[in-house]
Short mmCIF file of C-alpha atoms in Angstrom, two decimals:
data_model
loop_
_atom_site.label_atom_id
_atom_site.label_comp_id
_atom_site.label_asym_id
_atom_site.label_seq_id
_atom_site.Cartn_x
_atom_site.Cartn_y
_atom_site.Cartn_z
CA UNK A 1 139.13 179.95 99.33
CA UNK A 2 137.78 177.31 101.71
CA UNK A 3 140.97 175.21 101.47
CA UNK A 4 143.05 178.30 102.21
CA UNK A 5 140.95 179.11 105.31
CA UNK A 6 141.30 175.56 106.64
CA UNK A 7 145.08 175.63 106.06
CA UNK A 8 145.35 179.03 107.73
CA UNK A 9 143.41 177.82 110.77
CA UNK A 10 145.53 174.66 111.03
CA UNK A 11 148.75 176.66 110.77
CA UNK A 12 147.62 179.11 113.44
CA UNK A 13 146.58 176.29 115.78
CA UNK A 14 149.88 174.45 115.25
CA UNK A 15 151.76 177.63 116.12
CA UNK A 16 149.77 178.02 119.30
CA UNK A 17 150.19 174.38 120.31
CA UNK A 18 153.97 174.74 119.87
CA UNK A 19 154.01 177.20 122.80
CA UNK A 20 152.67 174.51 125.14
CA UNK A 21 156.22 173.42 125.98
CA UNK A 22 156.86 176.81 127.57
CA UNK A 23 153.53 177.46 129.28
CA UNK A 24 150.33 175.71 130.27
CA UNK A 25 148.07 175.96 127.25
CA UNK A 26 144.51 174.71 127.08
CA UNK A 27 142.87 174.41 123.67
CA UNK A 28 139.08 174.46 123.44
CA UNK A 29 137.62 173.39 120.10
CA UNK A 30 134.71 175.84 119.92
CA UNK A 31 131.69 175.02 117.78
CA UNK A 32 131.44 178.42 116.11
CA UNK A 33 132.67 181.98 115.84
CA UNK A 34 131.49 184.72 118.20
CA UNK A 35 129.23 187.38 116.75
CA UNK A 36 131.41 189.96 118.50
CA UNK A 37 133.11 190.48 121.85
CA UNK A 38 130.66 192.81 123.62
CA UNK A 39 128.38 190.29 125.38
CA UNK A 40 125.70 192.92 126.05
CA UNK A 41 124.86 192.99 122.34
CA UNK A 42 124.15 189.28 121.93
CA UNK A 43 122.32 186.25 123.32
CA UNK A 44 124.25 183.25 121.92
CA UNK A 45 126.23 180.93 124.18
CA UNK A 46 128.97 180.70 121.53
CA UNK A 47 129.55 184.43 121.93
CA UNK A 48 129.32 184.34 125.72
CA UNK A 49 131.95 181.61 125.95
CA UNK A 50 134.34 183.80 123.95
CA UNK A 51 133.62 187.10 125.70
CA UNK A 52 131.75 187.39 128.97
CA UNK A 53 133.07 184.21 130.60
CA UNK A 54 136.69 184.82 129.64
CA UNK A 55 137.33 188.57 129.53
CA UNK A 56 134.63 190.07 131.75
CA UNK A 57 133.22 189.97 135.29
CA UNK A 58 129.84 190.92 136.74
CA UNK A 59 128.58 192.40 140.01
CA UNK A 60 127.49 188.93 141.09
CA UNK A 61 128.33 185.55 139.60
CA UNK A 62 126.87 182.06 139.43
CA UNK A 63 128.82 179.46 141.38
CA UNK A 64 130.57 176.89 139.22
CA UNK A 65 128.17 174.18 138.12
CA UNK A 66 124.99 175.78 139.47
CA UNK A 67 122.68 178.78 139.65
CA UNK A 68 123.46 179.93 143.19
CA UNK A 69 124.62 183.55 143.39
CA UNK A 70 128.01 184.53 144.84
CA UNK A 71 129.96 187.82 144.94
CA UNK A 72 131.60 189.05 141.75
CA UNK A 73 133.15 192.50 141.62
CA UNK A 74 130.61 193.38 144.33
CA UNK A 75 131.54 192.03 147.76
CA UNK A 76 128.06 192.53 149.21
CA UNK A 77 124.62 193.97 148.53
CA UNK A 78 121.45 195.05 150.29
CA UNK A 79 117.85 195.13 149.07
CA UNK A 80 115.27 197.60 150.35
CA UNK A 81 112.13 196.20 152.07
CA UNK A 82 109.96 197.16 149.06
CA UNK A 83 112.29 195.30 146.67
CA UNK A 84 112.96 198.40 144.57
CA UNK A 85 116.48 199.41 145.64
CA UNK A 86 119.61 197.27 145.30
CA UNK A 87 122.83 198.73 146.71
CA UNK A 88 126.17 197.07 145.90
CA UNK A 89 129.53 197.50 147.65
CA UNK A 90 132.33 196.98 145.14
CA UNK A 91 135.51 195.05 145.83
CA UNK A 92 138.41 197.51 146.20
CA UNK A 93 141.40 197.25 143.89
CA UNK A 94 139.73 195.42 140.98
CA UNK A 95 141.98 196.13 138.02
CA UNK A 96 141.09 196.28 134.34
CA UNK A 97 143.36 194.28 132.05
CA UNK A 98 146.38 195.86 130.42
CA UNK A 99 146.58 194.99 126.73
CA UNK A 100 148.52 195.97 123.62
CA UNK A 101 145.68 198.31 122.70
CA UNK A 102 144.94 200.00 126.06
CA UNK A 103 146.59 200.61 129.42
CA UNK A 104 144.10 201.58 132.16
CA UNK A 105 145.03 204.32 134.62
CA UNK A 106 142.59 203.38 137.40
CA UNK A 107 140.79 200.49 139.08
CA UNK A 108 137.13 199.59 138.58
CA UNK A 109 134.71 202.05 140.22
CA UNK A 110 130.99 202.72 140.36
CA UNK A 111 131.44 204.87 137.21
CA UNK A 112 132.10 201.69 135.20
CA UNK A 113 128.99 200.00 136.58
CA UNK A 114 126.79 203.00 135.82
CA UNK A 115 128.21 203.23 132.29
CA UNK A 116 127.78 199.49 131.65
CA UNK A 117 124.04 199.65 132.32
CA UNK A 118 123.12 203.16 131.17
CA UNK A 119 124.43 202.43 127.68
CA UNK A 120 121.90 199.58 127.49
CA UNK A 121 118.84 201.25 128.99
CA UNK A 122 119.05 204.87 127.80
CA UNK A 123 118.23 205.38 124.13
CA UNK A 124 119.96 208.78 124.13
CA UNK A 125 123.25 207.37 125.44
CA UNK A 126 126.02 207.76 122.79
CA UNK A 127 126.83 204.06 123.21
CA UNK A 128 123.25 202.83 122.82
CA UNK A 129 123.64 202.13 119.10
CA UNK A 130 127.40 202.15 118.60
CA UNK A 131 127.45 199.02 116.39
CA UNK A 132 125.65 199.33 113.07
CA UNK A 133 122.59 197.08 113.12
CA UNK A 134 123.34 196.01 116.70
CA UNK A 135 121.15 196.41 119.76
CA UNK A 136 121.12 195.47 123.41
CA UNK A 137 118.79 192.60 122.67
CA UNK A 138 118.88 190.99 126.10
CA UNK A 139 118.33 194.17 128.12
CA UNK A 140 115.46 195.17 125.83
CA UNK A 141 113.89 191.71 125.80
CA UNK A 142 113.89 191.59 129.60
CA UNK A 143 112.36 195.05 129.87
CA UNK A 144 115.35 196.63 131.63
CA UNK A 145 114.81 200.11 130.10
CA UNK A 146 111.34 200.18 131.68
CA UNK A 147 112.33 198.37 134.85
CA UNK A 148 115.39 200.37 135.92
CA UNK A 149 114.54 203.88 137.07
CA UNK A 150 118.17 204.81 137.74
CA UNK A 151 121.69 203.50 138.28
CA UNK A 152 123.54 205.85 140.61
CA UNK A 153 127.09 206.23 141.89
CA UNK A 154 126.89 206.69 145.67
CA UNK A 155 130.68 206.79 145.97
CA UNK A 156 133.59 205.20 144.11
CA UNK A 157 132.86 201.78 145.59
CA UNK A 158 129.08 201.95 146.01
CA UNK A 159 126.40 201.81 143.32
CA UNK A 160 122.60 201.82 143.70
CA UNK A 161 119.95 200.49 141.31
CA UNK A 162 116.45 201.89 141.74
CA UNK A 163 113.65 199.94 140.06
CA UNK A 164 110.21 201.15 139.04
CA UNK A 165 108.69 197.99 140.48
CA UNK A 166 109.89 194.88 142.34
CA UNK A 167 111.58 192.26 140.16
CA UNK A 168 112.03 188.83 141.77
CA UNK A 169 114.73 187.56 139.35
CA UNK A 170 116.72 190.83 139.33
CA UNK A 171 119.74 189.66 141.31
CA UNK A 172 120.08 186.52 139.18
CA UNK A 173 119.69 188.69 136.07
CA UNK A 174 122.77 190.67 137.11
CA UNK A 175 124.87 187.48 137.03
CA UNK A 176 123.99 186.97 133.38
CA UNK A 177 126.38 187.65 130.53
CA UNK A 178 124.74 190.81 129.23
CA UNK A 179 125.36 192.41 132.65
CA UNK A 180 129.16 192.25 132.25
CA UNK A 181 131.04 195.33 133.46
CA UNK A 182 133.05 197.23 130.87
CA UNK A 183 135.61 200.00 131.35
CA UNK A 184 134.24 203.52 131.00
CA UNK A 185 137.79 204.85 130.68
CA UNK A 186 138.47 202.56 127.71
CA UNK A 187 135.12 203.46 126.13
CA UNK A 188 135.80 207.18 126.57
CA UNK A 189 139.17 206.83 124.84
CA UNK A 190 137.62 204.92 121.94
CA UNK A 191 134.90 207.56 121.58
CA UNK A 192 137.49 210.36 121.61
CA UNK A 193 139.50 208.56 118.91
CA UNK A 194 136.42 207.85 116.76
CA UNK A 195 136.89 204.10 117.21
CA UNK A 196 133.80 203.09 119.18
CA UNK A 197 133.30 199.86 117.21
CA UNK A 198 136.61 198.63 118.62
CA UNK A 199 134.85 197.87 121.93
CA UNK A 200 133.16 194.97 120.14
CA UNK A 201 136.38 193.82 118.48
CA UNK A 202 139.05 194.24 121.16
CA UNK A 203 137.44 193.58 124.53
CA UNK A 204 138.91 194.66 127.85
CA UNK A 205 137.48 193.72 131.22
CA UNK A 206 138.36 192.48 134.71
CA UNK A 207 137.84 188.76 134.08
CA UNK A 208 140.18 185.78 134.42
CA UNK A 209 141.61 185.98 130.89
CA UNK A 210 142.96 188.83 128.79
CA UNK A 211 142.08 188.98 125.09
CA UNK A 212 145.15 188.72 122.83
CA UNK A 213 143.99 188.25 119.23
CA UNK A 214 141.24 186.88 117.00
CA UNK A 215 141.87 185.33 113.60
CA UNK A 216 138.39 185.41 112.08
CA UNK A 217 136.64 182.03 112.00
CA UNK A 218 139.89 180.30 113.00
CA UNK A 219 141.49 181.00 116.38
CA UNK A 220 140.94 183.22 119.43
CA UNK A 221 143.87 183.62 121.82
CA UNK A 222 143.77 184.68 125.46
CA UNK A 223 146.32 184.78 128.26
CA UNK A 224 145.81 184.56 132.00
CA UNK A 225 145.01 187.94 133.55
CA UNK A 226 148.04 188.62 135.76
CA UNK A 227 146.07 191.09 137.91
CA UNK A 228 142.80 189.13 138.21
CA UNK A 229 141.22 190.10 141.53
CA UNK A 230 140.49 186.48 142.40
CA UNK A 231 144.07 185.40 141.60
CA UNK A 232 145.90 184.43 138.41
CA UNK A 233 144.56 181.31 136.68
CA UNK A 234 146.53 178.06 136.62
CA UNK A 235 146.61 177.86 132.82
CA UNK A 236 148.76 180.50 131.13
CA UNK A 237 147.25 180.49 127.67
CA UNK A 238 143.71 179.72 126.53
CA UNK A 239 142.98 179.04 122.86
CA UNK A 240 139.62 178.74 121.12
CA UNK A 241 140.17 176.67 117.96
CA UNK A 242 136.98 177.31 115.99
CA UNK A 243 135.80 173.96 114.59
CA UNK A 244 132.16 173.95 113.39
CA UNK A 245 132.09 170.26 112.35
CA UNK A 246 131.31 168.04 115.34
CA UNK A 247 133.07 165.02 113.80
CA UNK A 248 136.23 167.07 113.26
CA UNK A 249 136.07 168.30 116.86
CA UNK A 250 135.95 164.69 118.05
CA UNK A 251 138.92 163.77 115.85
CA UNK A 252 140.97 166.68 117.17
CA UNK A 253 140.19 165.72 120.75
CA UNK A 254 141.23 162.10 120.20
CA UNK A 255 144.43 163.27 118.48
CA UNK A 256 145.29 165.59 121.37
CA UNK A 257 144.94 168.73 119.25
CA UNK A 258 142.39 170.10 121.68
CA UNK A 259 141.57 169.30 125.28
CA UNK A 260 137.82 169.87 125.47
CA UNK A 261 134.98 169.96 122.95
CA UNK A 262 131.29 170.92 123.13
CA UNK A 263 128.28 169.26 121.50
CA UNK A 264 129.61 166.00 120.04
CA UNK A 265 127.50 164.15 117.52
CA UNK A 266 125.20 161.84 119.46
CA UNK A 267 126.45 158.93 117.35
CA UNK A 268 130.06 159.62 118.45
CA UNK A 269 129.47 159.64 122.20
CA UNK A 270 129.78 155.88 122.72
CA UNK A 271 133.11 155.77 120.87
CA UNK A 272 134.46 158.75 122.81
CA UNK A 273 133.54 157.03 126.06
CA UNK A 274 135.75 154.09 125.07
CA UNK A 275 138.86 156.27 124.71
CA UNK A 276 141.06 155.75 127.81
CA UNK A 277 142.47 159.27 127.47
CA UNK A 278 139.08 160.96 127.67
CA UNK A 279 136.28 161.56 130.14
CA UNK A 280 132.80 162.18 128.75
CA UNK A 281 130.85 164.33 131.19
CA UNK A 282 127.06 164.46 130.92
CA UNK A 283 124.01 166.00 132.58
CA UNK A 284 120.40 166.90 131.82
CA UNK A 285 120.37 170.20 130.01
CA UNK A 286 118.41 173.19 131.24
CA UNK A 287 117.28 173.70 127.68
CA UNK A 288 114.58 173.53 125.05
CA UNK A 289 114.73 173.19 121.27
CA UNK A 290 111.82 174.54 119.23
CA UNK A 291 110.36 175.48 115.86
CA UNK A 292 109.10 179.08 116.11
CA UNK A 293 106.45 180.22 113.63
CA UNK A 294 106.30 183.88 112.66
CA UNK A 295 102.90 184.60 114.17
CA UNK A 296 102.73 188.01 112.46
CA UNK A 297 102.74 186.46 108.99
CA UNK A 298 99.79 184.63 107.41
CA UNK A 299 98.78 181.86 107.72
CA UNK A 300 100.89 181.43 110.87
CA UNK A 301 98.96 184.28 112.50
CA UNK A 302 96.17 181.74 113.16
CA UNK A 303 96.60 179.52 116.27
CA UNK A 304 94.56 176.76 114.62
CA UNK A 305 97.08 176.61 111.74
CA UNK A 306 100.04 176.45 114.15
CA UNK A 307 98.36 173.70 116.19
CA UNK A 308 97.64 171.73 113.03
CA UNK A 309 101.27 171.92 111.93
CA UNK A 310 102.41 170.84 115.40
CA UNK A 311 100.26 167.71 115.04
CA UNK A 312 102.15 166.87 111.86
CA UNK A 313 105.60 166.74 113.53
CA UNK A 314 106.91 163.37 114.67
CA UNK A 315 109.04 164.66 117.55
CA UNK A 316 110.06 161.17 118.67
CA UNK A 317 111.67 160.60 115.25
CA UNK A 318 113.72 163.79 115.73
CA UNK A 319 114.86 162.60 119.17
CA UNK A 320 115.95 159.26 117.71
CA UNK A 321 117.68 160.62 114.60
CA UNK A 322 119.34 163.75 115.97
CA UNK A 323 120.04 162.79 119.59
CA UNK A 324 120.25 158.98 119.36
CA UNK A 325 117.60 158.98 122.08
CA UNK A 326 119.63 161.20 124.46
CA UNK A 327 116.83 163.74 124.82
CA UNK A 328 113.14 163.84 125.64
CA UNK A 329 110.19 165.20 123.74
CA UNK A 330 109.26 168.74 124.77
CA UNK A 331 105.72 169.96 125.34
CA UNK A 332 106.31 173.19 127.31
CA UNK A 333 108.61 176.19 126.81
CA UNK A 334 110.61 175.31 129.96
CA UNK A 335 112.45 172.05 130.77
CA UNK A 336 110.97 169.57 133.25
CA UNK A 337 113.94 170.07 135.59
CA UNK A 338 112.83 173.68 136.22
CA UNK A 339 110.45 174.67 139.00
CA UNK A 340 106.93 175.67 137.85
CA UNK A 341 106.99 173.14 134.98
CA UNK A 342 103.33 172.30 134.26
CA UNK A 343 103.25 168.54 133.78
CA UNK A 344 99.45 168.57 133.49
CA UNK A 345 99.75 170.00 130.00
CA UNK A 346 98.89 167.47 127.30
CA UNK A 347 101.25 167.44 124.36
CA UNK A 348 100.14 167.62 120.73
CA UNK A 349 99.56 164.11 119.47
CA UNK A 350 101.40 163.08 116.33
CA UNK A 351 98.43 162.77 113.97
CA UNK A 352 99.09 163.48 110.27
CA UNK A 353 95.49 162.77 109.26
CA UNK A 354 94.16 165.02 112.00
CA UNK A 355 96.65 167.72 110.96
CA UNK A 356 95.50 167.50 107.35
CA UNK A 357 91.85 167.91 108.35
CA UNK A 358 92.66 170.80 110.72
CA UNK A 359 94.55 172.66 107.97
CA UNK A 360 91.61 172.19 105.59
CA UNK A 361 89.20 173.43 108.25
CA UNK A 362 91.39 176.53 108.68
CA UNK A 363 91.16 177.21 104.94
CA UNK A 364 94.82 176.35 104.27
CA UNK A 365 95.70 174.51 101.08
CA UNK A 366 98.78 174.32 98.85
CA UNK A 367 100.89 175.91 101.59
CA UNK A 368 104.57 176.49 100.83
CA UNK A 369 106.82 177.68 103.65
CA UNK A 370 110.43 177.97 104.73
CA UNK A 371 111.98 176.16 107.67
CA UNK A 372 115.21 177.74 108.89
CA UNK A 373 117.98 175.37 110.02
CA UNK A 374 120.85 176.54 112.25
CA UNK A 375 124.36 176.10 110.78
CA UNK A 376 125.94 175.16 114.14
CA UNK A 377 125.51 172.51 116.81
CA UNK A 378 123.90 173.67 120.03
CA UNK A 379 123.02 171.57 123.09
CA UNK A 380 119.30 171.79 122.33
CA UNK A 381 119.76 170.95 118.63
CA UNK A 382 122.83 168.98 117.57
CA UNK A 383 121.91 168.84 113.88
CA UNK A 384 119.28 171.35 112.80
CA UNK A 385 119.62 170.40 109.15
CA UNK A 386 118.64 166.82 109.90
CA UNK A 387 115.76 167.98 112.09
CA UNK A 388 114.58 170.30 109.30
CA UNK A 389 114.67 167.44 106.81
CA UNK A 390 112.49 165.32 109.09
CA UNK A 391 110.04 168.21 109.55
CA UNK A 392 110.06 168.74 105.78
CA UNK A 393 109.06 165.10 105.26
CA UNK A 394 106.40 165.29 107.99
CA UNK A 395 104.84 168.43 106.50
CA UNK A 396 104.89 166.91 103.02
CA UNK A 397 102.60 164.17 104.35
CA UNK A 398 99.95 166.79 105.14
CA UNK A 399 100.34 168.67 101.85
CA UNK A 400 102.73 171.41 103.03
CA UNK A 401 105.81 172.06 100.89
CA UNK A 402 108.94 173.10 102.81
CA UNK A 403 112.08 174.84 101.59
CA UNK A 404 114.99 174.52 104.04
CA UNK A 405 117.14 177.65 104.37
CA UNK A 406 120.13 178.57 106.47
CA UNK A 407 122.63 181.39 106.98
CA UNK A 408 125.99 181.94 108.65
CA UNK A 409 125.42 181.83 112.44
CA UNK A 410 125.60 185.53 113.29
CA UNK A 411 123.44 186.36 110.27
CA UNK A 412 121.01 183.58 111.19
CA UNK A 413 120.49 185.04 114.64
CA UNK A 414 120.06 188.55 113.27
CA UNK A 415 117.70 187.72 110.42
CA UNK A 416 115.57 185.29 112.42
CA UNK A 417 114.74 188.14 114.84
CA UNK A 418 113.13 190.23 112.09
CA UNK A 419 109.36 190.59 112.49
CA UNK A 420 109.08 190.25 108.71
CA UNK A 421 110.96 186.96 108.65
CA UNK A 422 109.20 184.26 106.68
CA UNK A 423 108.33 180.72 107.74
CA UNK A 424 109.46 179.00 110.92
CA UNK A 425 112.88 178.94 112.54
CA UNK A 426 114.60 176.13 114.40
CA UNK A 427 116.29 177.51 117.48
CA UNK A 428 116.38 176.90 121.20
CA UNK A 429 117.56 178.12 124.55
CA UNK A 430 119.70 177.12 127.49
CA UNK A 431 118.72 178.86 130.72
CA UNK A 432 120.88 181.79 131.78
CA UNK A 433 119.91 182.10 135.43
CA UNK A 434 117.76 179.15 136.55
CA UNK A 435 114.55 181.21 136.69
CA UNK A 436 111.44 180.41 134.57
CA UNK A 437 111.28 184.09 133.62
CA UNK A 438 114.48 183.59 131.64
CA UNK A 439 112.62 181.23 129.30
CA UNK A 440 109.00 182.32 129.41
CA UNK A 441 109.38 186.08 129.33
CA UNK A 442 112.75 186.38 127.61
CA UNK A 443 111.64 184.17 124.70
CA UNK A 444 107.90 184.84 124.53
CA UNK A 445 107.18 188.20 126.18
CA UNK A 446 105.91 191.18 124.20
CA UNK A 447 109.09 193.17 125.00
CA UNK A 448 111.13 190.47 123.23
CA UNK A 449 109.30 190.72 119.87
CA UNK A 450 111.88 191.63 117.25
CA UNK A 451 114.58 190.11 119.46
CA UNK A 452 114.67 186.85 121.39
CA UNK A 453 110.97 186.25 120.67
CA UNK A 454 111.47 184.51 117.33
CA UNK A 455 107.75 183.73 117.15
CA UNK A 456 107.04 187.50 117.11
CA UNK A 457 104.16 186.58 119.43
CA UNK A 458 102.55 189.04 121.83
CA UNK A 459 99.65 187.83 123.95
CA UNK A 460 98.37 190.35 126.51
CA UNK A 461 97.01 187.72 128.93
CA UNK A 462 100.28 185.81 128.83
CA UNK A 463 102.29 189.01 129.26
CA UNK A 464 100.20 190.08 132.26
CA UNK A 465 101.03 186.78 133.97
CA UNK A 466 104.75 187.38 133.31
CA UNK A 467 104.51 190.78 134.99
CA UNK A 468 102.69 189.38 138.02
CA UNK A 469 105.24 186.57 138.35
CA UNK A 470 108.14 189.00 138.36
CA UNK A 471 106.61 191.39 140.84
CA UNK A 472 106.16 188.85 143.63
CA UNK A 473 108.90 187.10 145.55
CA UNK A 474 106.56 184.31 146.69
CA UNK A 475 107.66 181.17 144.82
CA UNK A 476 104.29 179.41 145.23
CA UNK A 477 102.45 182.39 143.74
CA UNK A 478 104.99 182.71 140.94
CA UNK A 479 104.61 178.99 140.19
CA UNK A 480 100.84 179.38 139.68
CA UNK A 481 101.35 182.29 137.30
CA UNK A 482 103.87 180.35 135.21
CA UNK A 483 101.71 177.23 135.16
CA UNK A 484 98.76 179.25 133.87
CA UNK A 485 100.97 180.92 131.28
CA UNK A 486 102.05 177.51 129.99
CA UNK A 487 98.38 176.69 129.37
CA UNK A 488 98.03 179.84 127.24
CA UNK A 489 101.24 178.94 125.41
CA UNK A 490 99.91 175.50 124.56
CA UNK A 491 96.58 176.84 123.33
CA UNK A 492 98.18 179.56 121.20
CA UNK A 493 101.08 177.38 119.93
CA UNK A 494 103.59 180.05 118.85
CA UNK A 495 106.16 177.24 118.79
CA UNK A 496 106.34 173.56 118.23
CA UNK A 497 108.47 172.63 121.29
CA UNK A 498 110.76 169.84 120.09
CA UNK A 499 113.16 168.54 122.72
CA UNK A 500 115.04 168.83 126.00
CA UNK A 501 118.45 167.24 125.55
CA UNK A 502 121.12 165.62 127.62
CA UNK A 503 124.40 167.51 127.28
CA UNK A 504 127.78 165.82 126.80
CA UNK A 505 131.23 167.38 127.18
CA UNK A 506 134.18 165.13 126.23
CA UNK A 507 137.35 166.24 128.04
CA UNK A 508 140.98 165.12 128.00
CA UNK A 509 142.00 163.40 131.24
CA UNK A 510 144.84 165.92 131.40
CA UNK A 511 142.25 168.57 132.32
CA UNK A 512 141.13 169.12 135.90
CA UNK A 513 138.79 171.62 137.54
CA UNK A 514 136.33 171.91 134.65
CA UNK A 515 132.65 171.83 135.66
CA UNK A 516 129.68 171.28 133.40
CA UNK A 517 127.35 174.22 133.71
CA UNK A 518 123.54 173.87 133.75
CA UNK A 519 123.44 177.25 132.03
CA UNK A 520 125.31 175.86 129.03
CA UNK A 521 128.39 178.05 129.55
CA UNK A 522 131.94 176.78 129.12
CA UNK A 523 134.06 178.42 131.81
CA UNK A 524 137.80 178.05 132.16
CA UNK A 525 138.44 179.90 135.40
CA UNK A 526 139.64 177.36 137.96
CA UNK A 527 140.70 174.90 135.25
CA UNK A 528 144.16 173.30 135.15
CA UNK A 529 145.95 171.00 132.71
CA UNK A 530 148.72 168.48 133.35
CA UNK A 531 151.88 169.23 131.41
#
């Protein structure tokens, strides 16, 4: 079965590459398969690359290579003096894509914006639970259902958001992937035909590329959107060749079978840099890798147990083995490149003997636990299996027996969110909007328990600081709140923060216009390739 799948993928890719003689085709060797194609349902960068950043647009966008906001399908916006009303003027004539499965009859209007958000924030909306087992994890984790009082159509090209309280990061939040604008007309047709799940399988938006087809776990095909409101892209065809093995991705790049790859093995970077046909781009990642304990399950419900286990982890060894030194040890839940990083925090010292004594003092003996290891490479954790093996060996030194478990990526993300999940999960995060809230509240807030908060940790004092930080626009005041929250985080230890990595993107020298993104997204709008 596995051999057949590999052959099928290779055949499909060869077929696609054969079209390059007739059009400009860029092949991206993606590290994994998307969970679906409705970005509002998910939080993984793998899924965002394949959906929100290809097919969809948002009211506002991040500029290439940064976190500065620029107009998207909204040309302009105003904010009320009390910070509770945001009014957006939409760009006229923004067209939804025409595909084999749907032909739109109208341009984008305020109706589409209202629909795109109401489905996420209103539990009685018919589209609130249209995918079995799915949920609007990001909107819920960020408290949007409680934050947004209403989303109203003022006229066809004007939409107003009214908030229950001021929210400093709100505008940046609207540039994030979950805030992509979908077609209400398309959704209405699917609902009428009894095919609502198709919205997550055959996406249709206003973005730079139009979805063509997906061969599961093998190839995703897109074509340039001929009616894109910012102008047709320079490349005609975009192909995602799904290649989970980092070594295979590197081989394909060197052989010219793909033009750009994410997350190379750290050990391969030096060799890739020597290839005269390649450029290896790099930058400090806005990321964190971590081991999240399930704080609702004994004995991990005790902070003293979590702190003891953190003392047992040799994080420097993980940096050396997994990243070949191209990362730094993490001590806080946000990276040191982000404002409000509290450098006064003292990290847990690697002290196996101290960890052993602390576990005994907490009444823990003969502990057996599971450590979950991701099946894919991510910027914050290139090889979770190797990291898990090192943690397993470290914990064995203090008398803790570890079983390493994993699951297929989409299942891993789903199961690791469960409040009844056992053990500790290796995961991480790359910032989505450049604001500390996107790490500290999105990953550790009470609203995110059962979702992005894989530690299932809810601390009322910490949560109160998150609320205060969001309700003031004063950066100095916000900084103090986040610094104090980091102290609570360190004391409570819901995670063992592991690393902040450098990020490398090897690219063919035929490619121009590609920018590394601090938010970890791979965008292909504005990209060209020499024939």
